[in-house]
Amino acid sequence: MSRPMGDSHKRFLQTLMSNGIISSIQAKALHRHCCETHGAHYSADRLDEFIDVINANLQPMFMYIRKGMSEEDGVQYYALVNTAETDITRMSSDYADNELELFRKTMDLIVDSENGAASSTDVLNCADSLQTKKMKKKETELVLNKFVQDKWLNEKQGVYTLSTRCIIEMEQYMRLIYQDLIKVCHVCHNVAIQSQICENPTCGIQMHLPCVAIYFKGRSDPLCPACNQFWAHEIPVVTCTLSRPPEANGEAEL
Amino acid sequence: MSQRKRVAHAGSQNRVPRVSRQVVLDEDDDGDASYTQPTSSQVQKARENYTPVQVDRKVAEVVQFILIKDQKKIPIRRTDIVKHVIKEYKALYQDIMKRADRIFEQVFGLKLVEIDAKNHIYILINKLQPVPGEPISMCPGNPKTGLLFVILSVIFMKGGTVKENVVWNTLKKLRVDVGEKHEEFGDVKKVVTEEFVRQKYLEYLRIPHTEPLEHEFRWGQRAEKEVSKMKVLEFVGELHSQEPQSWTQQYREATSGESSQR
Ligand SMILES: [Zn+2]
Ligand SMILES: [Zn+2]
């Protein structure tokens, strides 16, 4: 039998569930807060073990807390995944049928695209052809806003991408629906939607932008890690969020 | 490419009906699956009929079903649980619910409470109160919580029942006008008299023999189970810079509530 959960674990789980997704920095602060609130033993480097206890107890419910990476800045996040679901039922209590259909169509557009993004024009166009119930332009914009607010999509200057939450929670669904359209990152082995693709047609591996940044950091000649040919893309710069020191300092204080 | 795309589309199409079934759960009820107490031999037979793995799976489905409902604070009816999840495992209803209940308590820190014993309606209440200094809120994105807390405070301080005008006047002082559309809450009257009532935080009752018609508010069952009266009193005390003890009657009620609540 798995180790029983204390109130600290339950509080952590509840907070994660009501927030949908939390960053690893938030998770660390929350871990500490939960342990202190319930007088449980706290040790900063035991977050993974703390989550393992929760996961062992969630397993009979076909759920678990999963870590994933933001495709944009490489920051780690935690979300609750349902392994029994092969559908987007996770969203069904919050959205109407035609809104769910719009979400699926948007996902289709993003997965089919080269760069893992869909323009708002394309999304608005497909709202015209919804089978469940057509949506007017204004209405579509409101629904898309709601997807962004609820952290299922990201939006930047009229371009939509799949959010980290969406990728963590719906990976299983996406693999089932899109099958081999879904590729994994050569570096971190997670699903890669927004990524760079090796130009060598016989290779074609994919890497997330933050993974590209880390992989080629300090290397003068960017060569594909799989086929050794020149990596013909602009190499993104490692952003400050990827450097670890601040977190390490926090732990050292204790 | 087009081949693969077809797989994708056929797949997503197939799945639409399943989702729509989920969505209509709230409205439909034709009493089809109405639950009748099984005989002990029926229970025995069902226990033999299904493997432990099958029953485990049902328990997990029930837990997930109730968690999804709870996200919107919708009370859950036994008929819905039976009709949409338990189905042919009906004879094992008691077994399954007992286990689901234990999971809510041991894993999620929640408690399944029957608020209507006649129609068998349940709500999930939280056994862990939000505490100060949370790095991330336990109930995020719900500015209405503050509104609710103010109304519960007014009711509690006025002895448990207040006329609706008292509530509207208090809110007006806080610049929330029921007559106008509020930018955060929208239609305030609707939120208070419908949403909070449906979620069982408030009761909104007609006062008999009033002309024109008047209503009064009381705490709803969810509030009674979930909200600490001491927290309310501390909140009011802070507003007035007074010790909670200075309201003798309320203080007595709050302290006796604390011991009976948990
Ligand atoms: Zn990667
Ligand atoms: Zn290559």
Short mmCIF file of N, CA, C and O in Angstrom, two decimals, chain B residues 75-195:
data_model
loop_
_atom_site.label_atom_id
_atom_site.label_comp_id
_atom_site.label_asym_id
_atom_site.label_seq_id
_atom_site.Cartn_x
_atom_site.Cartn_y
_atom_site.Cartn_z
N PRO B 75 -24.64 20.89 -6.81
CA PRO B 75 -24.99 19.74 -5.98
C PRO B 75 -25.19 18.50 -6.86
O PRO B 75 -25.64 18.60 -8.00
N ILE B 76 -24.83 17.34 -6.33
CA ILE B 76 -24.83 16.12 -7.14
C ILE B 76 -25.97 15.22 -6.68
O ILE B 76 -26.11 14.95 -5.49
N ARG B 77 -26.78 14.76 -7.64
CA ARG B 77 -27.92 13.93 -7.27
C ARG B 77 -27.60 12.45 -7.44
O ARG B 77 -26.91 12.06 -8.37
N ARG B 78 -28.12 11.66 -6.53
CA ARG B 78 -27.88 10.22 -6.60
C ARG B 78 -28.35 9.66 -7.95
O ARG B 78 -27.68 8.83 -8.54
N THR B 79 -29.51 10.12 -8.42
CA THR B 79 -30.00 9.61 -9.71
C THR B 79 -28.99 9.85 -10.83
O THR B 79 -28.82 9.00 -11.70
N ASP B 80 -28.31 11.00 -10.79
CA ASP B 80 -27.32 11.29 -11.83
C ASP B 80 -26.11 10.37 -11.73
O ASP B 80 -25.58 9.91 -12.74
N ILE B 81 -25.67 10.13 -10.49
CA ILE B 81 -24.51 9.25 -10.32
C ILE B 81 -24.85 7.86 -10.85
O ILE B 81 -24.07 7.24 -11.56
N VAL B 82 -26.04 7.40 -10.52
CA VAL B 82 -26.45 6.05 -10.95
C VAL B 82 -26.60 6.01 -12.47
O VAL B 82 -26.08 5.13 -13.14
N LYS B 83 -27.29 6.99 -12.99
CA LYS B 83 -27.63 6.98 -14.41
C LYS B 83 -26.40 7.14 -15.31
O LYS B 83 -26.29 6.50 -16.34
N HIS B 84 -25.47 8.01 -14.91
CA HIS B 84 -24.37 8.32 -15.81
C HIS B 84 -23.10 7.55 -15.53
O HIS B 84 -22.24 7.45 -16.39
N VAL B 85 -22.95 7.05 -14.32
CA VAL B 85 -21.68 6.39 -14.01
C VAL B 85 -21.88 4.96 -13.53
O VAL B 85 -21.34 4.02 -14.09
N ILE B 86 -22.67 4.78 -12.50
CA ILE B 86 -22.75 3.47 -11.86
C ILE B 86 -23.48 2.46 -12.73
O ILE B 86 -23.09 1.30 -12.82
N LYS B 87 -24.55 2.89 -13.38
CA LYS B 87 -25.30 2.07 -14.34
C LYS B 87 -25.55 0.65 -13.84
O LYS B 87 -26.20 0.46 -12.83
N GLU B 88 -25.04 -0.34 -14.56
CA GLU B 88 -25.37 -1.74 -14.24
C GLU B 88 -24.75 -2.22 -12.92
O GLU B 88 -25.01 -3.33 -12.47
N TYR B 89 -23.94 -1.38 -12.30
CA TYR B 89 -23.37 -1.74 -11.00
C TYR B 89 -24.25 -1.26 -9.85
O TYR B 89 -23.84 -1.18 -8.70
N LYS B 90 -25.50 -0.92 -10.20
CA LYS B 90 -26.43 -0.28 -9.28
C LYS B 90 -26.54 -0.97 -7.92
O LYS B 90 -26.60 -0.32 -6.88
N ALA B 91 -26.53 -2.29 -7.94
CA ALA B 91 -26.67 -3.03 -6.69
C ALA B 91 -25.50 -2.76 -5.74
O ALA B 91 -25.60 -2.94 -4.54
N LEU B 92 -24.39 -2.31 -6.31
CA LEU B 92 -23.21 -2.06 -5.48
C LEU B 92 -23.08 -0.59 -5.09
O LEU B 92 -22.03 -0.15 -4.61
N TYR B 93 -24.16 0.18 -5.32
CA TYR B 93 -24.12 1.62 -5.05
C TYR B 93 -23.51 1.96 -3.69
O TYR B 93 -22.59 2.76 -3.60
N GLN B 94 -24.02 1.30 -2.65
CA GLN B 94 -23.54 1.62 -1.30
C GLN B 94 -22.04 1.34 -1.15
O GLN B 94 -21.30 2.17 -0.61
N ASP B 95 -21.62 0.18 -1.65
CA ASP B 95 -20.19 -0.17 -1.57
C ASP B 95 -19.34 0.88 -2.27
O ASP B 95 -18.33 1.35 -1.73
N ILE B 96 -19.77 1.21 -3.48
CA ILE B 96 -18.98 2.13 -4.31
C ILE B 96 -18.92 3.51 -3.67
O ILE B 96 -17.85 4.12 -3.57
N MET B 97 -20.07 4.00 -3.18
CA MET B 97 -20.08 5.34 -2.59
C MET B 97 -19.27 5.40 -1.31
O MET B 97 -18.63 6.40 -1.02
N LYS B 98 -19.31 4.32 -0.54
CA LYS B 98 -18.53 4.30 0.69
C LYS B 98 -17.05 4.45 0.38
O LYS B 98 -16.33 5.18 1.04
N ARG B 99 -16.62 3.75 -0.68
CA ARG B 99 -15.20 3.83 -1.04
C ARG B 99 -14.84 5.18 -1.63
O ARG B 99 -13.77 5.72 -1.36
N ALA B 100 -15.76 5.72 -2.44
CA ALA B 100 -15.51 7.05 -3.02
C ALA B 100 -15.36 8.08 -1.90
O ALA B 100 -14.46 8.92 -1.91
N ASP B 101 -16.24 7.96 -0.92
CA ASP B 101 -16.22 8.87 0.21
C ASP B 101 -14.88 8.82 0.93
O ASP B 101 -14.30 9.84 1.30
N ARG B 102 -14.38 7.60 1.11
CA ARG B 102 -13.11 7.44 1.81
C ARG B 102 -11.97 8.08 1.00
O ARG B 102 -11.08 8.71 1.55
N ILE B 103 -12.04 7.92 -0.32
CA ILE B 103 -11.00 8.51 -1.17
C ILE B 103 -11.04 10.04 -1.09
O ILE B 103 -10.01 10.69 -0.98
N PHE B 104 -12.25 10.60 -1.12
CA PHE B 104 -12.33 12.06 -1.02
C PHE B 104 -11.66 12.54 0.25
O PHE B 104 -10.95 13.53 0.27
N GLU B 105 -11.88 11.81 1.33
CA GLU B 105 -11.32 12.22 2.60
C GLU B 105 -9.81 11.99 2.67
O GLU B 105 -9.06 12.86 3.07
N GLN B 106 -9.38 10.80 2.25
CA GLN B 106 -7.98 10.43 2.45
C GLN B 106 -7.04 11.01 1.41
O GLN B 106 -5.85 11.15 1.65
N VAL B 107 -7.54 11.29 0.22
CA VAL B 107 -6.67 11.77 -0.84
C VAL B 107 -6.86 13.26 -1.13
O VAL B 107 -5.90 13.99 -1.34
N PHE B 108 -8.10 13.72 -1.13
CA PHE B 108 -8.35 15.09 -1.58
C PHE B 108 -8.64 16.07 -0.46
O PHE B 108 -8.71 17.27 -0.68
N GLY B 109 -8.84 15.57 0.77
CA GLY B 109 -9.19 16.49 1.86
C GLY B 109 -10.58 17.06 1.69
O GLY B 109 -10.86 18.18 2.12
N LEU B 110 -11.46 16.30 1.03
CA LEU B 110 -12.83 16.75 0.81
C LEU B 110 -13.77 15.79 1.51
O LEU B 110 -13.38 14.68 1.88
N LYS B 111 -15.01 16.22 1.71
CA LYS B 111 -15.97 15.32 2.34
C LYS B 111 -17.28 15.38 1.58
O LYS B 111 -17.77 16.44 1.24
N LEU B 112 -17.81 14.19 1.30
CA LEU B 112 -19.08 14.12 0.60
C LEU B 112 -20.19 14.16 1.64
O LEU B 112 -20.25 13.33 2.53
N VAL B 113 -21.06 15.17 1.52
CA VAL B 113 -22.11 15.35 2.52
C VAL B 113 -23.48 15.30 1.84
O VAL B 113 -23.69 15.94 0.81
N GLU B 114 -24.37 14.54 2.44
CA GLU B 114 -25.73 14.49 1.90
C GLU B 114 -26.50 15.68 2.47
O GLU B 114 -26.67 15.78 3.68
N ILE B 115 -26.95 16.57 1.60
CA ILE B 115 -27.64 17.76 2.12
C ILE B 115 -29.15 17.61 2.00
O ILE B 115 -29.90 18.44 2.48
N ASP B 116 -29.59 16.59 1.30
CA ASP B 116 -31.02 16.38 1.16
C ASP B 116 -31.25 14.87 1.22
O ASP B 116 -30.99 14.14 0.26
N ALA B 117 -31.70 14.42 2.39
CA ALA B 117 -31.80 12.98 2.61
C ALA B 117 -32.98 12.38 1.86
O ALA B 117 -33.01 11.18 1.59
N LYS B 118 -33.95 13.21 1.50
CA LYS B 118 -35.13 12.70 0.82
C LYS B 118 -34.83 12.47 -0.67
O LYS B 118 -35.10 11.42 -1.23
N ASN B 119 -34.24 13.49 -1.30
CA ASN B 119 -33.94 13.37 -2.73
C ASN B 119 -32.51 12.91 -3.00
O ASN B 119 -32.08 12.82 -4.14
N HIS B 120 -31.76 12.67 -1.94
CA HIS B 120 -30.38 12.20 -2.04
C HIS B 120 -29.54 13.11 -2.90
O HIS B 120 -29.17 12.78 -4.02
N ILE B 121 -29.28 14.28 -2.34
CA ILE B 121 -28.42 15.24 -3.03
C ILE B 121 -27.18 15.47 -2.18
O ILE B 121 -27.26 15.61 -0.95
N TYR B 122 -26.03 15.45 -2.85
CA TYR B 122 -24.76 15.57 -2.14
C TYR B 122 -24.01 16.82 -2.56
O TYR B 122 -24.16 17.30 -3.68
N ILE B 123 -23.18 17.32 -1.66
CA ILE B 123 -22.18 18.31 -2.06
C ILE B 123 -20.83 17.85 -1.51
O ILE B 123 -20.77 17.07 -0.57
N LEU B 124 -19.78 18.36 -2.12
CA LEU B 124 -18.44 18.10 -1.61
C LEU B 124 -18.04 19.31 -0.80
O LEU B 124 -18.10 20.43 -1.30
N ILE B 125 -17.66 19.10 0.44
CA ILE B 125 -17.18 20.26 1.19
C ILE B 125 -15.70 20.10 1.47
O ILE B 125 -15.17 19.00 1.53
N ASN B 126 -15.06 21.26 1.60
CA ASN B 126 -13.63 21.26 1.78
C ASN B 126 -13.30 21.17 3.26
O ASN B 126 -13.80 21.94 4.06
N LYS B 127 -12.46 20.23 3.62
CA LYS B 127 -12.09 20.10 5.03
C LYS B 127 -10.87 20.96 5.37
O LYS B 127 -10.52 21.11 6.52
N LEU B 128 -10.23 21.51 4.33
CA LEU B 128 -9.06 22.36 4.58
C LEU B 128 -9.44 23.80 4.27
O LEU B 128 -9.82 24.11 3.15
N GLN B 129 -9.36 24.66 5.25
CA GLN B 129 -9.69 26.07 5.02
C GLN B 129 -8.51 26.78 4.36
O GLN B 129 -7.37 26.46 4.65
N PRO B 130 -8.82 27.76 3.50
CA PRO B 130 -7.72 28.60 3.02
C PRO B 130 -7.07 29.29 4.22
O PRO B 130 -7.77 29.62 5.18
N VAL B 131 -5.75 29.44 4.20
CA VAL B 131 -5.07 30.10 5.31
C VAL B 131 -4.29 31.30 4.78
O VAL B 131 -3.97 31.35 3.60
N PRO B 132 -4.00 32.27 5.67
CA PRO B 132 -3.24 33.43 5.20
C PRO B 132 -1.84 33.03 4.72
O PRO B 132 -1.32 31.99 5.14
N GLY B 133 -1.28 33.85 3.86
CA GLY B 133 0.08 33.63 3.41
C GLY B 133 0.25 32.56 2.37
O GLY B 133 1.32 32.00 2.20
N GLU B 134 -0.83 32.25 1.65
CA GLU B 134 -0.70 31.25 0.59
C GLU B 134 0.14 31.81 -0.55
O GLU B 134 -0.14 32.90 -1.03
N PRO B 135 1.14 31.05 -1.01
CA PRO B 135 1.90 31.54 -2.15
C PRO B 135 1.05 31.54 -3.43
O PRO B 135 1.27 32.36 -4.31
N ILE B 136 0.12 30.62 -3.52
CA ILE B 136 -0.84 30.60 -4.63
C ILE B 136 -2.19 30.32 -3.99
O ILE B 136 -2.29 29.44 -3.14
N SER B 137 -3.19 31.04 -4.44
CA SER B 137 -4.49 30.92 -3.79
C SER B 137 -5.09 29.53 -3.98
O SER B 137 -4.96 28.92 -5.03
N MET B 138 -5.77 29.06 -2.95
CA MET B 138 -6.46 27.78 -3.05
C MET B 138 -7.74 27.91 -3.87
O MET B 138 -8.20 26.94 -4.44
N CYS B 139 -8.35 29.09 -3.86
CA CYS B 139 -9.52 29.31 -4.73
C CYS B 139 -9.27 30.52 -5.61
O CYS B 139 -9.73 31.61 -5.32
N PRO B 140 -8.50 30.31 -6.67
CA PRO B 140 -8.11 31.43 -7.51
C PRO B 140 -9.23 31.84 -8.44
O PRO B 140 -10.18 31.09 -8.64
N GLY B 141 -9.07 33.00 -9.01
CA GLY B 141 -9.96 33.45 -10.08
C GLY B 141 -11.40 33.50 -9.65
O GLY B 141 -12.30 33.44 -10.47
N ASN B 142 -11.66 33.57 -8.36
CA ASN B 142 -13.04 33.69 -7.96
C ASN B 142 -13.24 34.90 -7.06
O ASN B 142 -13.27 34.79 -5.85
N PRO B 143 -13.37 36.06 -7.70
CA PRO B 143 -13.53 37.28 -6.90
C PRO B 143 -14.85 37.26 -6.13
O PRO B 143 -15.03 38.00 -5.18
N LYS B 144 -15.76 36.37 -6.54
CA LYS B 144 -17.06 36.32 -5.87
C LYS B 144 -16.95 35.82 -4.43
O LYS B 144 -17.86 36.03 -3.64
N THR B 145 -15.84 35.14 -4.11
CA THR B 145 -15.68 34.63 -2.75
C THR B 145 -15.76 35.76 -1.74
O THR B 145 -16.38 35.61 -0.68
N GLY B 146 -15.16 36.90 -2.07
CA GLY B 146 -15.18 38.04 -1.17
C GLY B 146 -16.60 38.55 -0.96
O GLY B 146 -17.01 38.83 0.17
N LEU B 147 -17.32 38.64 -2.05
CA LEU B 147 -18.72 39.08 -2.01
C LEU B 147 -19.54 38.17 -1.10
O LEU B 147 -20.29 38.62 -0.22
N LEU B 148 -19.36 36.88 -1.30
CA LEU B 148 -20.09 35.90 -0.50
C LEU B 148 -19.76 36.06 0.98
O LEU B 148 -20.64 36.03 1.84
N PHE B 149 -18.47 36.24 1.27
CA PHE B 149 -18.04 36.31 2.66
C PHE B 149 -18.67 37.51 3.38
O PHE B 149 -19.08 37.41 4.52
N VAL B 150 -18.77 38.62 2.65
CA VAL B 150 -19.41 39.80 3.23
C VAL B 150 -20.87 39.50 3.57
O VAL B 150 -21.35 39.80 4.67
N ILE B 151 -21.57 38.87 2.65
CA ILE B 151 -23.00 38.59 2.88
C ILE B 151 -23.17 37.61 4.05
O ILE B 151 -24.01 37.82 4.92
N LEU B 152 -22.33 36.58 4.10
CA LEU B 152 -22.42 35.63 5.21
C LEU B 152 -22.17 36.35 6.55
O LEU B 152 -22.81 36.06 7.55
N SER B 153 -21.23 37.29 6.53
CA SER B 153 -20.92 38.04 7.75
C SER B 153 -22.13 38.83 8.21
O SER B 153 -22.47 38.82 9.40
N VAL B 154 -22.76 39.53 7.27
CA VAL B 154 -23.94 40.34 7.63
C VAL B 154 -25.00 39.45 8.26
O VAL B 154 -25.55 39.76 9.32
N ILE B 155 -25.26 38.33 7.63
CA ILE B 155 -26.31 37.43 8.14
C ILE B 155 -25.96 36.94 9.54
O ILE B 155 -26.78 36.97 10.45
N PHE B 156 -24.71 36.54 9.70
CA PHE B 156 -24.29 35.99 11.00
C PHE B 156 -24.39 37.04 12.11
O PHE B 156 -24.89 36.76 13.20
N MET B 157 -23.94 38.25 11.81
CA MET B 157 -23.93 39.29 12.83
C MET B 157 -25.34 39.74 13.20
O MET B 157 -25.57 40.25 14.28
N LYS B 158 -26.29 39.56 12.27
CA LYS B 158 -27.66 39.99 12.55
C LYS B 158 -28.50 38.83 13.10
O LYS B 158 -29.73 38.87 13.04
N GLY B 159 -27.85 37.79 13.54
CA GLY B 159 -28.58 36.73 14.22
C GLY B 159 -29.07 35.59 13.35
O GLY B 159 -29.89 34.79 13.77
N GLY B 160 -28.58 35.51 12.11
CA GLY B 160 -28.90 34.32 11.30
C GLY B 160 -29.89 34.54 10.19
O GLY B 160 -29.95 33.76 9.25
N THR B 161 -30.70 35.59 10.28
CA THR B 161 -31.66 35.89 9.22
C THR B 161 -31.66 37.39 8.97
O THR B 161 -31.72 38.15 9.94
N VAL B 162 -31.59 37.80 7.72
CA VAL B 162 -31.73 39.24 7.44
C VAL B 162 -32.62 39.47 6.23
O VAL B 162 -32.65 38.67 5.30
N LYS B 163 -33.33 40.58 6.25
CA LYS B 163 -34.11 40.97 5.09
C LYS B 163 -33.16 41.33 3.96
O LYS B 163 -32.07 41.86 4.21
N GLU B 164 -33.60 41.10 2.75
CA GLU B 164 -32.68 41.31 1.63
C GLU B 164 -32.20 42.76 1.53
O GLU B 164 -31.06 42.99 1.16
N ASN B 165 -33.05 43.71 1.91
CA ASN B 165 -32.64 45.10 1.82
C ASN B 165 -31.40 45.42 2.64
O ASN B 165 -30.58 46.24 2.26
N VAL B 166 -31.29 44.75 3.79
CA VAL B 166 -30.13 44.96 4.64
C VAL B 166 -28.86 44.57 3.87
O VAL B 166 -27.85 45.27 3.89
N VAL B 167 -28.95 43.43 3.17
CA VAL B 167 -27.80 42.96 2.40
C VAL B 167 -27.49 43.94 1.26
O VAL B 167 -26.34 44.36 1.07
N TRP B 168 -28.54 44.35 0.54
CA TRP B 168 -28.29 45.26 -0.60
C TRP B 168 -27.70 46.58 -0.12
O TRP B 168 -26.82 47.15 -0.76
N ASN B 169 -28.17 47.07 1.05
CA ASN B 169 -27.64 48.34 1.55
C ASN B 169 -26.18 48.22 1.97
O ASN B 169 -25.38 49.11 1.73
N THR B 170 -25.85 47.08 2.59
CA THR B 170 -24.45 46.87 2.97
C THR B 170 -23.56 46.84 1.73
O THR B 170 -22.50 47.47 1.70
N LEU B 171 -24.01 46.12 0.71
CA LEU B 171 -23.21 46.03 -0.50
C LEU B 171 -23.05 47.41 -1.15
O LEU B 171 -21.99 47.73 -1.69
N LYS B 172 -24.11 48.20 -1.08
CA LYS B 172 -24.07 49.54 -1.66
C LYS B 172 -22.97 50.37 -1.01
O LYS B 172 -22.25 51.10 -1.68
N LYS B 173 -22.84 50.22 0.32
CA LYS B 173 -21.79 50.94 1.03
C LYS B 173 -20.41 50.51 0.54
O LYS B 173 -19.45 51.26 0.62
N LEU B 174 -20.32 49.28 0.05
CA LEU B 174 -19.05 48.78 -0.48
C LEU B 174 -18.96 49.02 -2.00
O LEU B 174 -18.18 48.41 -2.70
N ARG B 175 -19.81 49.88 -2.47
CA ARG B 175 -19.87 50.27 -3.88
C ARG B 175 -20.21 49.11 -4.82
O ARG B 175 -19.70 48.99 -5.92
N VAL B 176 -21.02 48.21 -4.33
CA VAL B 176 -21.58 47.17 -5.20
C VAL B 176 -23.08 47.40 -5.22
O VAL B 176 -23.77 47.16 -4.23
N ASP B 177 -23.57 47.92 -6.35
CA ASP B 177 -24.98 48.30 -6.43
C ASP B 177 -25.77 47.23 -7.17
O ASP B 177 -25.48 46.94 -8.33
N VAL B 178 -26.77 46.65 -6.48
CA VAL B 178 -27.54 45.58 -7.13
C VAL B 178 -28.29 46.05 -8.36
O VAL B 178 -28.60 45.26 -9.23
N GLY B 179 -28.60 47.35 -8.40
CA GLY B 179 -29.35 47.86 -9.54
C GLY B 179 -28.50 47.99 -10.80
O GLY B 179 -29.04 48.11 -11.89
N GLU B 180 -27.19 47.97 -10.63
CA GLU B 180 -26.32 48.19 -11.79
C GLU B 180 -25.48 46.96 -12.10
O GLU B 180 -25.25 46.13 -11.25
N LYS B 181 -25.03 46.93 -13.34
CA LYS B 181 -24.16 45.82 -13.74
C LYS B 181 -22.76 46.08 -13.18
O LYS B 181 -22.18 47.12 -13.43
N HIS B 182 -22.27 45.14 -12.39
CA HIS B 182 -20.94 45.30 -11.80
C HIS B 182 -19.90 44.76 -12.76
O HIS B 182 -20.11 43.75 -13.40
N GLU B 183 -18.76 45.47 -12.86
CA GLU B 183 -17.81 45.06 -13.90
C GLU B 183 -17.16 43.70 -13.62
O GLU B 183 -16.76 43.00 -14.54
N GLU B 184 -17.09 43.33 -12.35
CA GLU B 184 -16.47 42.04 -12.04
C GLU B 184 -17.52 40.93 -11.87
O GLU B 184 -17.37 39.83 -12.35
N PHE B 185 -18.62 41.27 -11.18
CA PHE B 185 -19.61 40.24 -10.86
C PHE B 185 -20.75 40.16 -11.86
O PHE B 185 -21.56 39.24 -11.82
N GLY B 186 -20.87 41.17 -12.73
CA GLY B 186 -22.01 41.18 -13.66
C GLY B 186 -23.29 41.54 -12.93
O GLY B 186 -23.32 42.49 -12.14
N ASP B 187 -24.32 40.73 -13.14
CA ASP B 187 -25.60 40.96 -12.49
C ASP B 187 -25.53 40.48 -11.04
O ASP B 187 -25.67 39.29 -10.76
N VAL B 188 -25.31 41.42 -10.13
CA VAL B 188 -25.05 41.06 -8.73
C VAL B 188 -26.25 40.33 -8.11
O VAL B 188 -26.09 39.34 -7.40
N LYS B 189 -27.45 40.84 -8.41
CA LYS B 189 -28.62 40.22 -7.81
C LYS B 189 -28.72 38.75 -8.22
O LYS B 189 -29.05 37.87 -7.43
N LYS B 190 -28.41 38.51 -9.49
CA LYS B 190 -28.49 37.15 -10.01
C LYS B 190 -27.43 36.25 -9.33
O LYS B 190 -27.72 35.12 -8.95
N VAL B 191 -26.22 36.79 -9.20
CA VAL B 191 -25.15 36.02 -8.56
C VAL B 191 -25.57 35.64 -7.14
O VAL B 191 -25.46 34.49 -6.72
N VAL B 192 -26.12 36.62 -6.41
CA VAL B 192 -26.43 36.39 -5.00
C VAL B 192 -27.67 35.51 -4.82
O VAL B 192 -27.65 34.54 -4.07
N THR B 193 -28.74 35.86 -5.54
CA THR B 193 -30.00 35.14 -5.28
C THR B 193 -30.14 33.87 -6.10
O THR B 193 -31.01 33.05 -5.81
N GLU B 194 -29.30 33.69 -7.14
CA GLU B 194 -29.40 32.45 -7.91
C GLU B 194 -28.16 31.58 -7.77
O GLU B 194 -28.24 30.45 -7.30
N GLU B 195 -27.00 32.14 -8.15
CA GLU B 195 -25.79 31.32 -8.13
C GLU B 195 -25.44 30.84 -6.71
O GLU B 195 -25.26 29.64 -6.48
#
